[in-house]
Short mmCIF file of C-alpha atoms in Angstrom, two decimals:
data_model
loop_
_atom_site.label_atom_id
_atom_site.label_comp_id
_atom_site.label_asym_id
_atom_site.label_seq_id
_atom_site.Cartn_x
_atom_site.Cartn_y
_atom_site.Cartn_z
CA UNK A 539 83.99 -158.15 78.87
CA UNK A 540 82.68 -161.31 80.41
CA UNK A 541 85.97 -163.25 81.49
CA UNK A 542 83.94 -165.93 83.09
CA UNK A 543 82.60 -166.88 79.57
CA UNK A 544 85.52 -166.44 77.47
CA UNK A 545 84.00 -168.55 74.68
CA UNK A 546 81.89 -165.72 73.77
CA UNK A 547 84.84 -163.63 72.56
CA UNK A 548 87.36 -163.66 69.89
CA UNK A 549 90.04 -162.82 72.37
CA UNK A 550 92.75 -164.86 73.93
CA UNK A 551 91.90 -163.42 77.29
CA UNK A 552 94.08 -165.88 79.33
CA UNK A 553 97.01 -164.62 77.51
CA UNK A 554 96.13 -161.13 77.87
CA UNK A 555 95.66 -161.47 81.73
CA UNK A 556 99.02 -163.13 81.82
CA UNK A 557 100.75 -160.39 79.95
CA UNK A 558 98.90 -157.58 82.02
CA UNK A 559 97.41 -156.10 78.99
CA UNK A 560 93.74 -156.99 80.03
CA UNK A 561 94.45 -155.44 83.33
CA UNK A 562 95.85 -152.29 81.84
CA UNK A 563 92.85 -151.80 79.61
CA UNK A 564 90.12 -153.09 82.23
CA UNK A 565 88.45 -149.72 83.76
CA UNK A 566 87.59 -152.00 86.96
CA UNK A 567 91.15 -152.87 87.55
CA UNK A 568 92.34 -152.11 90.96
CA UNK A 569 93.46 -148.38 91.40
CA UNK A 570 95.82 -146.06 93.28
CA UNK A 571 94.72 -142.61 93.97
CA UNK A 572 92.23 -142.89 91.22
CA UNK A 573 94.69 -144.45 88.57
CA UNK A 574 94.91 -147.82 87.31
CA UNK A 575 97.79 -149.51 89.22
CA UNK A 576 99.07 -151.11 86.05
CA UNK A 577 99.15 -147.76 84.36
CA UNK A 578 101.35 -146.47 87.10
CA UNK A 579 103.68 -149.35 86.99
CA UNK A 580 104.02 -149.22 83.19
CA UNK A 581 104.63 -145.38 83.60
CA UNK A 582 107.62 -146.18 85.81
CA UNK A 583 109.01 -148.75 83.39
CA UNK A 584 108.60 -146.37 80.50
CA UNK A 585 110.33 -143.73 82.48
CA UNK A 586 113.24 -146.10 83.02
CA UNK A 587 113.41 -146.96 79.73
CA UNK A 588 113.44 -143.05 78.71
CA UNK A 589 116.28 -142.40 80.92
CA UNK A 590 118.23 -145.17 79.46
CA UNK A 591 117.57 -143.78 75.93
CA UNK A 592 118.69 -140.05 77.03
CA UNK A 593 121.77 -141.68 78.32
CA UNK A 594 122.37 -143.30 75.06
CA UNK A 595 121.60 -140.11 73.13
CA UNK A 596 124.43 -138.27 75.26
CA UNK A 597 126.77 -141.10 74.68
CA UNK A 598 126.28 -141.16 71.12
CA UNK A 599 127.04 -137.46 70.79
CA UNK A 600 130.01 -138.13 73.09
CA UNK A 601 131.68 -140.80 70.99
CA UNK A 602 130.40 -139.27 67.52
CA UNK A 603 133.85 -137.64 66.80
CA UNK A 604 135.75 -140.68 67.68
CA UNK A 605 133.72 -143.85 67.11
CA UNK A 606 130.94 -143.19 64.73
CA UNK A 607 129.89 -146.79 64.65
CA UNK A 608 129.18 -146.73 68.30
CA UNK A 609 127.21 -143.49 67.91
CA UNK A 610 125.02 -144.77 65.31
CA UNK A 611 124.52 -147.76 67.09
CA UNK A 612 123.15 -145.95 70.38
CA UNK A 613 121.19 -143.52 68.15
CA UNK A 614 119.04 -146.23 66.50
CA UNK A 615 118.65 -148.04 69.55
CA UNK A 616 117.24 -144.49 71.22
CA UNK A 617 114.99 -144.20 68.37
CA UNK A 618 113.65 -147.84 68.59
CA UNK A 619 113.17 -147.12 72.44
CA UNK A 620 111.39 -143.91 72.05
CA UNK A 621 109.02 -145.31 69.41
CA UNK A 622 108.08 -148.29 71.77
CA UNK A 623 107.66 -145.69 74.49
CA UNK A 624 105.30 -143.76 72.07
CA UNK A 625 103.10 -146.83 71.32
CA UNK A 626 102.94 -148.10 74.79
CA UNK A 627 102.01 -144.64 76.01
CA UNK A 628 99.00 -144.69 73.41
CA UNK A 629 97.93 -147.91 75.05
CA UNK A 630 97.88 -146.18 78.41
CA UNK A 631 96.59 -143.01 77.49
CA UNK A 632 93.69 -144.39 75.34
CA UNK A 633 92.81 -147.56 77.47
CA UNK A 634 89.19 -146.75 77.75
CA UNK A 635 88.70 -146.28 74.05
CA UNK A 636 90.70 -149.58 73.27
CA UNK A 637 88.49 -151.27 75.84
CA UNK A 638 85.25 -149.96 74.20
CA UNK A 639 86.96 -150.98 70.79
CA UNK A 640 87.21 -154.67 72.05
CA UNK A 641 83.42 -155.03 72.10
CA UNK A 642 84.13 -156.13 68.52
CA UNK A 643 85.40 -159.42 69.92
CA UNK A 644 81.87 -160.25 71.56
CA UNK A 645 79.59 -162.85 69.76
CA UNK A 646 76.57 -160.49 70.24
CA UNK A 647 78.43 -157.34 68.79
CA UNK A 648 76.12 -157.28 65.80
CA UNK A 649 72.30 -156.22 66.45
CA UNK A 650 70.61 -159.18 64.62
CA UNK A 651 69.93 -162.51 66.37
CA UNK A 652 70.75 -165.24 63.91
CA UNK A 653 74.49 -165.60 64.27
CA UNK A 654 76.45 -168.61 63.29
CA UNK A 655 78.51 -169.80 66.35
CA UNK A 656 80.71 -171.79 64.68
CA UNK A 657 82.16 -168.87 62.80
CA UNK A 658 83.32 -167.32 66.16
CA UNK A 659 84.53 -170.63 67.36
CA UNK A 660 86.77 -171.18 64.30
CA UNK A 661 88.14 -167.72 64.44
CA UNK A 662 88.90 -167.69 68.02
CA UNK A 663 90.86 -170.98 67.93
CA UNK A 664 92.83 -169.41 65.04
CA UNK A 665 93.54 -166.25 67.06
CA UNK A 666 94.35 -168.12 70.21
CA UNK A 667 96.80 -170.62 68.29
CA UNK A 668 98.51 -167.68 66.56
CA UNK A 669 98.94 -165.29 69.63
CA UNK A 670 100.00 -168.30 71.69
CA UNK A 671 102.60 -169.34 69.29
CA UNK A 672 103.65 -165.60 68.93
CA UNK A 673 104.28 -165.30 72.69
CA UNK A 674 106.10 -168.46 73.01
CA UNK A 675 108.43 -167.26 70.07
CA UNK A 676 109.05 -163.77 71.71
CA UNK A 677 109.57 -165.30 75.27
CA UNK A 678 112.08 -168.03 73.88
CA UNK A 679 113.90 -165.49 71.55
CA UNK A 680 114.49 -162.97 74.50
CA UNK A 681 115.53 -165.74 76.99
CA UNK A 682 117.65 -167.51 74.57
CA UNK A 683 119.43 -164.25 73.78
CA UNK A 684 120.00 -163.40 77.29
CA UNK A 685 121.18 -166.79 78.11
CA UNK A 686 123.78 -166.97 75.21
CA UNK A 687 124.90 -163.53 76.19
CA UNK A 688 125.75 -164.59 79.66
CA UNK A 689 127.43 -167.95 78.61
CA UNK A 690 129.45 -166.47 75.75
CA UNK A 691 130.52 -163.14 77.44
CA UNK A 692 134.35 -163.39 77.29
CA UNK A 693 134.48 -161.72 73.83
CA UNK A 694 135.60 -158.13 74.19
CA UNK A 695 134.86 -155.09 71.87
CA UNK A 696 137.47 -152.48 71.21
CA UNK A 697 136.31 -148.89 71.51
CA UNK A 698 138.20 -145.79 70.90
CA UNK A 699 138.28 -143.11 73.61
CA UNK A 700 138.58 -139.40 73.27
CA UNK A 701 142.08 -139.49 74.64
CA UNK A 702 143.02 -141.88 71.61
CA UNK A 703 143.41 -145.05 73.90
CA UNK A 704 141.52 -148.15 73.13
CA UNK A 705 139.16 -149.55 75.61
CA UNK A 706 137.98 -153.32 75.58
CA UNK A 707 134.51 -153.79 76.80
CA UNK A 708 132.95 -157.30 77.48
CA UNK A 709 130.18 -158.23 75.31
CA UNK A 710 126.87 -157.86 77.15
CA UNK A 711 123.08 -157.53 76.22
CA UNK A 712 122.82 -154.27 74.71
CA UNK A 713 126.56 -153.11 75.01
CA UNK A 714 125.61 -149.91 76.85
CA UNK A 715 129.06 -148.46 77.54
CA UNK A 716 127.42 -145.26 78.80
CA UNK A 717 130.73 -143.16 78.87
CA UNK A 718 132.34 -145.29 81.55
CA UNK A 719 135.77 -146.91 81.31
CA UNK A 720 136.24 -150.36 80.46
CA UNK A 721 137.75 -151.16 83.69
CA UNK A 722 134.57 -149.82 85.32
CA UNK A 723 132.45 -151.56 83.16
CA UNK A 724 134.12 -154.96 83.13
CA UNK A 725 134.63 -154.84 86.99
CA UNK A 726 130.64 -154.44 87.40
CA UNK A 727 129.56 -156.57 84.29
CA UNK A 728 126.87 -158.18 86.04
CA UNK A 729 125.45 -154.80 87.31
CA UNK A 730 125.31 -153.73 83.77
CA UNK A 731 124.08 -157.12 82.42
CA UNK A 732 121.06 -156.75 84.69
CA UNK A 733 120.35 -153.32 83.61
CA UNK A 734 120.51 -154.22 80.09
CA UNK A 735 118.72 -157.57 80.15
CA UNK A 736 115.92 -155.69 82.00
CA UNK A 737 115.79 -153.13 79.15
CA UNK A 738 115.70 -155.80 76.41
CA UNK A 739 112.98 -157.82 78.14
CA UNK A 740 110.93 -154.60 78.35
CA UNK A 741 111.51 -153.77 74.81
CA UNK A 742 110.31 -157.29 73.86
CA UNK A 743 107.48 -157.39 76.09
CA UNK A 744 106.01 -153.74 74.80
CA UNK A 745 106.49 -154.93 71.21
CA UNK A 746 104.63 -158.03 71.96
CA UNK A 747 101.59 -156.44 73.70
CA UNK A 748 100.86 -153.73 70.83
CA UNK A 749 101.27 -156.46 68.00
CA UNK A 750 99.07 -158.64 70.22
CA UNK A 751 96.27 -156.09 70.46
CA UNK A 752 96.58 -155.14 66.83
CA UNK A 753 96.26 -158.78 65.76
CA UNK A 754 93.24 -159.27 68.06
CA UNK A 755 91.23 -156.27 66.60
CA UNK A 756 92.06 -157.50 62.76
CA UNK A 757 90.96 -161.02 63.54
CA UNK A 758 87.78 -159.60 65.13
CA UNK A 759 86.80 -157.61 62.41
CA UNK A 760 87.28 -160.49 59.96
CA UNK A 761 85.18 -162.72 62.19
CA UNK A 762 82.35 -160.06 62.44
CA UNK A 763 82.36 -159.76 58.72
CA UNK A 764 82.14 -163.52 58.26
CA UNK A 765 79.27 -163.70 60.89
CA UNK A 766 77.37 -161.20 58.77
CA UNK A 767 78.29 -163.16 55.41
CA UNK A 768 77.06 -166.42 56.95
CA UNK A 769 73.60 -164.42 58.08
CA UNK A 770 73.24 -163.38 54.47
CA UNK A 771 73.96 -166.81 53.16
CA UNK A 772 71.27 -168.34 55.57
CA UNK A 773 68.43 -166.31 53.85
CA UNK A 774 69.49 -167.47 50.32
CA UNK A 775 72.55 -165.56 49.17
CA UNK A 776 74.85 -168.16 47.68
CA UNK A 777 77.87 -165.83 47.95
CA UNK A 778 78.10 -162.15 49.37
CA UNK A 779 81.33 -161.84 47.63
CA UNK A 780 79.49 -161.82 44.32
CA UNK A 781 77.43 -158.65 43.80
CA UNK A 782 75.34 -160.56 41.10
CA UNK A 783 74.30 -163.45 43.08
CA UNK A 784 70.48 -164.05 43.50
CA UNK A 785 68.36 -164.21 46.73
CA UNK A 786 65.81 -167.16 46.50
CA UNK A 787 62.59 -167.29 48.41
CA UNK A 788 60.39 -169.91 48.23
CA UNK A 789 57.02 -169.51 49.17
CA UNK A 790 55.06 -172.69 48.96
CA UNK A 791 55.09 -173.75 45.17
CA UNK A 792 56.01 -170.09 44.25
CA UNK A 793 59.70 -169.31 43.90
CA UNK A 794 60.82 -165.54 43.54
CA UNK A 795 64.42 -164.64 42.70
CA UNK A 796 65.40 -161.26 43.42
CA UNK A 797 68.46 -159.85 41.41
CA UNK A 798 70.78 -157.34 42.70
CA UNK A 799 70.70 -154.09 40.82
CA UNK A 800 73.70 -151.73 40.84
#
């Protein structure tokens, strides 16, 4: 993919490089012991998220008999996390295949030479606008949530323990009590806040890059189909969406009309 000439691609390459998605997919990215350095970093992050999810599962079992709402909350958070890990692992494991699939974003993806450049420009602008707005919404949502949680953290949630006592935990980003007492949790609130905020940020990030990649491929396929459609229209098709539309050829004073047959 020629990043020096981004106008030849239906791909928001700037945003892809900013998020690290481009480097994750690029076979020429710097390597560490033969492996893409971004794959190594992402694998470490996924391992961290998997560890948190396993602790949540254990905590859910721990609270199951005395605090079912907390257990259900932990279970669905664990399932969501494992699903995110699965999607991200697909990107890492099949990065070369995905990189090859992104060839559909090129202007010269089709073999014919009569391509309408304006079609690609329109679709690239649409994709760039959509993905940029999408990234801003994702970022603002995560940042706002983290800030509001930190500002309004004086509220406390009552949690019933196994001994029948009630612990009062301060509100946090994800409320990962992780089988610790309320005294310990509240005393080390900011440490737990950092762990949970990092977890939430990674969750939002991984959701975004997968959606970004999917939207890019969908827009690219639509664009290539429109380029093919434009090429057909340039040789006389009035509309390729109408299977009965004629192709008109004019040879001097002779006009030949070919009708599509089914």
